[in-house]
mmCIF file of C-alpha atoms and ligand atoms in Angstrom:
data_model
loop_
_atom_site.group_PDB
_atom_site.id
_atom_site.type_symbol
_atom_site.label_atom_id
_atom_site.label_comp_id
_atom_site.label_asym_id
_atom_site.label_seq_id
_atom_site.Cartn_x
_atom_site.Cartn_y
_atom_site.Cartn_z
ATOM 1 C CA UNK A 1 120.126 102.560 119.845
ATOM 2 C CA UNK A 2 123.259 102.249 117.776
ATOM 3 C CA UNK A 3 122.952 101.236 114.160
ATOM 4 C CA UNK A 4 123.691 97.487 113.642
ATOM 5 C CA UNK A 5 124.642 95.631 110.560
ATOM 6 C CA UNK A 6 121.847 93.104 109.801
ATOM 7 C CA UNK A 7 122.612 89.640 108.680
ATOM 8 C CA UNK A 8 121.953 89.001 105.042
ATOM 9 C CA UNK A 9 118.525 87.194 104.835
ATOM 10 C CA UNK A 10 120.042 84.528 102.533
ATOM 11 C CA UNK A 11 123.444 82.927 102.024
ATOM 12 C CA UNK A 12 126.154 84.869 100.153
ATOM 13 C CA UNK A 13 125.887 82.542 97.139
ATOM 14 C CA UNK A 14 122.060 82.392 97.091
ATOM 15 C CA UNK A 15 121.609 85.143 94.403
ATOM 16 C CA UNK A 16 123.743 83.608 91.721
ATOM 17 C CA UNK A 17 124.101 83.843 88.863
ATOM 18 C CA UNK A 18 122.543 87.347 89.043
ATOM 19 C CA UNK A 19 124.571 88.604 91.997
ATOM 20 C CA UNK A 20 127.699 86.755 93.087
ATOM 21 C CA UNK A 21 128.958 85.797 96.518
ATOM 22 C CA UNK A 22 131.979 88.018 95.950
ATOM 23 C CA UNK A 23 129.716 91.063 95.343
ATOM 24 C CA UNK A 24 127.604 90.288 98.403
ATOM 25 C CA UNK A 25 130.628 89.766 100.604
ATOM 26 C CA UNK A 26 132.116 93.105 99.714
ATOM 27 C CA UNK A 27 128.811 94.955 99.448
ATOM 28 C CA UNK A 28 127.415 93.724 102.797
ATOM 29 C CA UNK A 29 130.524 93.028 104.919
ATOM 30 C CA UNK A 30 132.619 96.082 103.767
ATOM 31 C CA UNK A 31 130.421 98.780 102.332
ATOM 32 C CA UNK A 32 127.317 98.411 104.356
ATOM 33 C CA UNK A 33 129.406 97.775 107.549
ATOM 34 C CA UNK A 34 131.398 100.942 106.924
ATOM 35 C CA UNK A 35 128.227 103.002 106.796
ATOM 36 C CA UNK A 36 127.119 101.493 110.118
ATOM 37 C CA UNK A 37 130.492 102.099 111.848
ATOM 38 C CA UNK A 38 130.861 105.717 110.530
ATOM 39 C CA UNK A 39 127.198 106.467 111.030
ATOM 40 C CA UNK A 40 127.445 105.409 114.719
ATOM 41 C CA UNK A 41 130.580 107.527 115.182
ATOM 42 C CA UNK A 42 128.943 110.648 113.589
ATOM 43 C CA UNK A 43 125.530 110.114 115.402
ATOM 44 C CA UNK A 44 127.319 109.915 118.659
ATOM 45 C CA UNK A 45 129.394 113.029 117.902
ATOM 46 C CA UNK A 46 126.148 114.882 117.093
ATOM 47 C CA UNK A 47 124.517 113.713 120.431
ATOM 48 C CA UNK A 48 121.826 111.804 118.449
ATOM 49 C CA UNK A 49 122.229 108.286 119.876
ATOM 50 C CA UNK A 50 118.674 108.272 121.247
ATOM 51 C CA UNK A 51 117.074 108.993 117.927
ATOM 52 C CA UNK A 52 115.705 106.307 115.424
ATOM 53 C CA UNK A 53 117.455 105.684 112.146
ATOM 54 C CA UNK A 54 114.480 107.311 110.371
ATOM 55 C CA UNK A 55 114.615 110.490 112.512
ATOM 56 C CA UNK A 56 118.295 110.833 111.817
ATOM 57 C CA UNK A 57 117.939 110.398 108.113
ATOM 58 C CA UNK A 58 115.229 113.028 107.952
ATOM 59 C CA UNK A 59 116.813 115.577 110.204
ATOM 60 C CA UNK A 60 120.420 115.213 108.981
ATOM 61 C CA UNK A 61 119.120 115.662 105.310
ATOM 62 C CA UNK A 62 117.969 119.172 106.170
ATOM 63 C CA UNK A 63 121.195 120.107 108.001
ATOM 64 C CA UNK A 64 124.130 120.859 105.747
ATOM 65 C CA UNK A 65 126.456 120.634 108.738
ATOM 66 C CA UNK A 66 125.396 116.976 108.974
ATOM 67 C CA UNK A 67 126.001 115.879 105.435
ATOM 68 C CA UNK A 68 128.447 113.168 106.553
ATOM 69 C CA UNK A 69 125.968 111.766 108.999
ATOM 70 C CA UNK A 70 123.235 111.844 106.324
ATOM 71 C CA UNK A 71 125.360 109.933 103.840
ATOM 72 C CA UNK A 72 126.113 107.138 106.321
ATOM 73 C CA UNK A 73 122.692 106.920 108.008
ATOM 74 C CA UNK A 74 120.930 107.209 104.550
ATOM 75 C CA UNK A 75 123.035 104.418 103.117
ATOM 76 C CA UNK A 76 122.414 102.335 106.212
ATOM 77 C CA UNK A 77 118.699 102.682 105.832
ATOM 78 C CA UNK A 78 118.893 102.016 102.068
ATOM 79 C CA UNK A 79 120.921 98.833 102.421
ATOM 80 C CA UNK A 80 118.815 97.431 105.243
ATOM 81 C CA UNK A 81 115.906 97.429 102.792
ATOM 82 C CA UNK A 82 118.040 96.521 99.702
ATOM 83 C CA UNK A 83 118.939 93.099 101.119
ATOM 84 C CA UNK A 84 115.226 92.478 101.648
ATOM 85 C CA UNK A 85 114.237 93.768 98.240
ATOM 86 C CA UNK A 86 115.982 90.806 96.782
ATOM 87 C CA UNK A 87 115.599 86.992 97.264
ATOM 88 C CA UNK A 88 116.729 83.704 95.651
ATOM 89 C CA UNK A 89 114.538 82.962 92.635
ATOM 90 C CA UNK A 90 113.177 86.452 92.711
ATOM 91 C CA UNK A 91 111.388 88.371 90.025
ATOM 92 C CA UNK A 92 108.434 86.695 88.276
ATOM 93 C CA UNK A 93 104.829 87.363 88.881
ATOM 94 C CA UNK A 94 103.712 90.297 91.097
ATOM 95 C CA UNK A 95 101.258 89.748 93.932
ATOM 96 C CA UNK A 96 97.752 90.786 92.745
ATOM 97 C CA UNK A 97 97.303 93.902 94.986
ATOM 98 C CA UNK A 98 100.715 95.301 93.810
ATOM 99 C CA UNK A 99 100.031 94.457 90.142
ATOM 100 C CA UNK A 100 96.774 96.311 90.255
ATOM 101 C CA UNK A 101 98.451 99.358 91.834
ATOM 102 C CA UNK A 102 101.245 99.329 89.236
ATOM 103 C CA UNK A 103 98.643 98.998 86.407
ATOM 104 C CA UNK A 104 96.631 102.012 87.892
ATOM 105 C CA UNK A 105 99.734 104.201 87.954
ATOM 106 C CA UNK A 106 101.797 103.122 84.902
ATOM 107 C CA UNK A 107 99.187 101.499 82.529
ATOM 108 C CA UNK A 108 100.954 98.056 82.587
ATOM 109 C CA UNK A 109 103.813 96.250 84.242
ATOM 110 C CA UNK A 110 106.102 96.479 81.232
ATOM 111 C CA UNK A 111 105.822 100.235 81.281
ATOM 112 C CA UNK A 112 106.685 100.308 84.968
ATOM 113 C CA UNK A 113 109.653 97.946 84.315
ATOM 114 C CA UNK A 114 110.962 100.224 81.509
ATOM 115 C CA UNK A 115 110.718 103.465 83.634
ATOM 116 C CA UNK A 116 112.347 101.862 86.714
ATOM 117 C CA UNK A 117 115.282 100.557 84.646
ATOM 118 C CA UNK A 118 115.556 103.868 82.769
ATOM 119 C CA UNK A 119 115.750 105.717 86.064
ATOM 120 C CA UNK A 120 118.622 103.508 87.253
ATOM 121 C CA UNK A 121 120.474 103.774 83.907
ATOM 122 C CA UNK A 122 120.130 107.538 83.722
ATOM 123 C CA UNK A 123 121.163 108.280 87.383
ATOM 124 C CA UNK A 124 124.510 109.982 86.593
ATOM 125 C CA UNK A 125 127.151 108.472 88.926
ATOM 126 C CA UNK A 126 126.278 106.753 92.204
ATOM 127 C CA UNK A 127 122.748 106.579 93.511
ATOM 128 C CA UNK A 128 119.489 104.714 93.606
ATOM 129 C CA UNK A 129 116.383 104.018 91.419
ATOM 130 C CA UNK A 130 113.105 103.843 93.338
ATOM 131 C CA UNK A 131 109.395 102.818 93.238
ATOM 132 C CA UNK A 132 107.648 105.308 95.525
ATOM 133 C CA UNK A 133 104.244 105.247 97.105
ATOM 134 C CA UNK A 134 102.956 108.838 97.091
ATOM 135 C CA UNK A 135 100.796 110.117 99.890
ATOM 136 C CA UNK A 136 97.748 110.133 97.556
ATOM 137 C CA UNK A 137 98.204 106.344 96.979
ATOM 138 C CA UNK A 138 99.694 106.694 93.495
ATOM 139 C CA UNK A 139 102.928 105.031 92.586
ATOM 140 C CA UNK A 140 105.795 106.934 90.977
ATOM 141 C CA UNK A 141 109.410 106.412 89.920
ATOM 142 C CA UNK A 142 112.259 108.400 91.419
ATOM 143 C CA UNK A 143 116.119 108.461 91.092
ATOM 144 C CA UNK A 144 118.430 109.933 93.681
ATOM 145 C CA UNK A 145 122.221 110.593 93.949
ATOM 146 C CA UNK A 146 124.474 108.965 96.538
ATOM 147 C CA UNK A 147 122.701 108.212 99.799
ATOM 148 C CA UNK A 148 119.576 110.246 99.063
ATOM 149 C CA UNK A 149 116.256 108.384 99.292
ATOM 150 C CA UNK A 150 112.488 108.880 99.251
ATOM 151 C CA UNK A 151 112.474 108.954 103.129
ATOM 152 C CA UNK A 152 114.622 112.049 103.155
ATOM 153 C CA UNK A 153 111.943 113.624 100.870
ATOM 154 C CA UNK A 154 109.056 112.529 103.123
ATOM 155 C CA UNK A 155 108.019 109.812 100.723
ATOM 156 C CA UNK A 156 107.511 106.035 101.126
ATOM 157 C CA UNK A 157 109.988 103.764 99.295
ATOM 158 C CA UNK A 158 108.453 100.425 98.061
ATOM 159 C CA UNK A 159 111.510 99.292 96.022
ATOM 160 C CA UNK A 160 114.984 100.563 95.500
ATOM 161 C CA UNK A 161 117.909 99.405 93.403
ATOM 162 C CA UNK A 162 121.439 100.355 94.309
ATOM 163 C CA UNK A 163 123.265 101.633 91.246
ATOM 164 C CA UNK A 164 126.559 102.401 92.911
ATOM 165 C CA UNK A 165 129.223 100.611 90.969
ATOM 166 C CA UNK A 166 130.088 98.474 94.109
ATOM 167 C CA UNK A 167 126.674 96.874 93.520
ATOM 168 C CA UNK A 168 127.360 95.539 90.022
ATOM 169 C CA UNK A 169 130.852 96.084 88.767
ATOM 170 C CA UNK A 170 132.176 92.593 89.760
ATOM 171 C CA UNK A 171 129.362 90.774 88.008
ATOM 172 C CA UNK A 172 128.420 93.129 85.193
ATOM 173 C CA UNK A 173 131.426 95.458 84.787
ATOM 174 C CA UNK A 174 130.115 98.663 83.245
ATOM 175 C CA UNK A 175 126.890 97.129 81.897
ATOM 176 C CA UNK A 176 124.493 98.865 84.400
ATOM 177 C CA UNK A 177 121.471 98.297 82.160
ATOM 178 C CA UNK A 178 122.047 94.514 82.257
ATOM 179 C CA UNK A 179 122.333 94.550 86.029
ATOM 180 C CA UNK A 180 119.086 96.597 86.323
ATOM 181 C CA UNK A 181 117.255 94.070 84.098
ATOM 182 C CA UNK A 182 118.543 91.183 86.108
ATOM 183 C CA UNK A 183 117.438 92.940 89.278
ATOM 184 C CA UNK A 184 113.903 93.519 88.136
ATOM 185 C CA UNK A 185 113.466 90.220 86.290
ATOM 186 C CA UNK A 186 115.306 87.708 88.569
ATOM 187 C CA UNK A 187 116.180 89.258 91.988
ATOM 188 C CA UNK A 188 113.284 91.409 93.280
ATOM 189 C CA UNK A 189 111.319 90.035 96.253
ATOM 190 C CA UNK A 190 107.880 91.277 95.141
ATOM 191 C CA UNK A 191 106.204 89.854 98.302
ATOM 192 C CA UNK A 192 108.331 92.295 100.418
ATOM 193 C CA UNK A 193 107.382 95.222 98.005
ATOM 194 C CA UNK A 194 103.657 94.200 98.314
ATOM 195 C CA UNK A 195 103.995 94.102 102.101
ATOM 196 C CA UNK A 196 105.346 97.662 102.119
ATOM 197 C CA UNK A 197 102.530 98.696 99.700
ATOM 198 C CA UNK A 198 99.961 97.212 102.073
ATOM 199 C CA UNK A 199 101.270 99.233 105.018
ATOM 200 C CA UNK A 200 100.539 102.394 103.080
ATOM 201 C CA UNK A 201 102.321 105.749 103.183
ATOM 202 C CA UNK A 202 104.664 105.963 106.166
ATOM 203 C CA UNK A 203 103.523 108.161 109.057
ATOM 204 C CA UNK A 204 106.455 110.510 109.491
ATOM 205 C CA UNK A 205 106.892 112.731 112.490
ATOM 206 C CA UNK A 206 106.878 116.369 111.568
HETATM 207 MN MN1 LIG B 301 125.636 99.836 98.121
#
């Protein structure tokens, strides 16, 4: 099935003042849409229309000849989740199951918060910061360049923050740390993160 641009799960102005309507209009309607259009073009050219998005992300990551396809399919996957990783009036208290898991792996929530923000701040250039569910049930922090994601590495993403400049430059200019703090403290949809945690490590086809 061709990739499709999903609707935003909230109004363009619903994430203010932390993420503006202008940012969401450009980020969703222009950037994410371009990944969908180009991804479909390249998937068709590679004869992969019958494959799932996840299959395409995993197989194209291993194939240097499909780097362009990986970039677009990976970014489509990342953004599909990214819209759901935020919500109006986000942030705040974590659901109990997730809070326990974070304490088990990081000691306390503040330590997790610091490590996640640090990963985003120190990702040189474009990329993503991640909270990952390892196959042994532990949580870890990861950062990746460009379109790369935990899925490509056979891991389960619970939360990701887009640190490409298109995600924050209109609202925060070059202040990436302030954007990451606002993301964690006021935008994250922790219920969605907890839902992904409850599903457990993804079962990936070999
Ligand atoms: Mn983006």
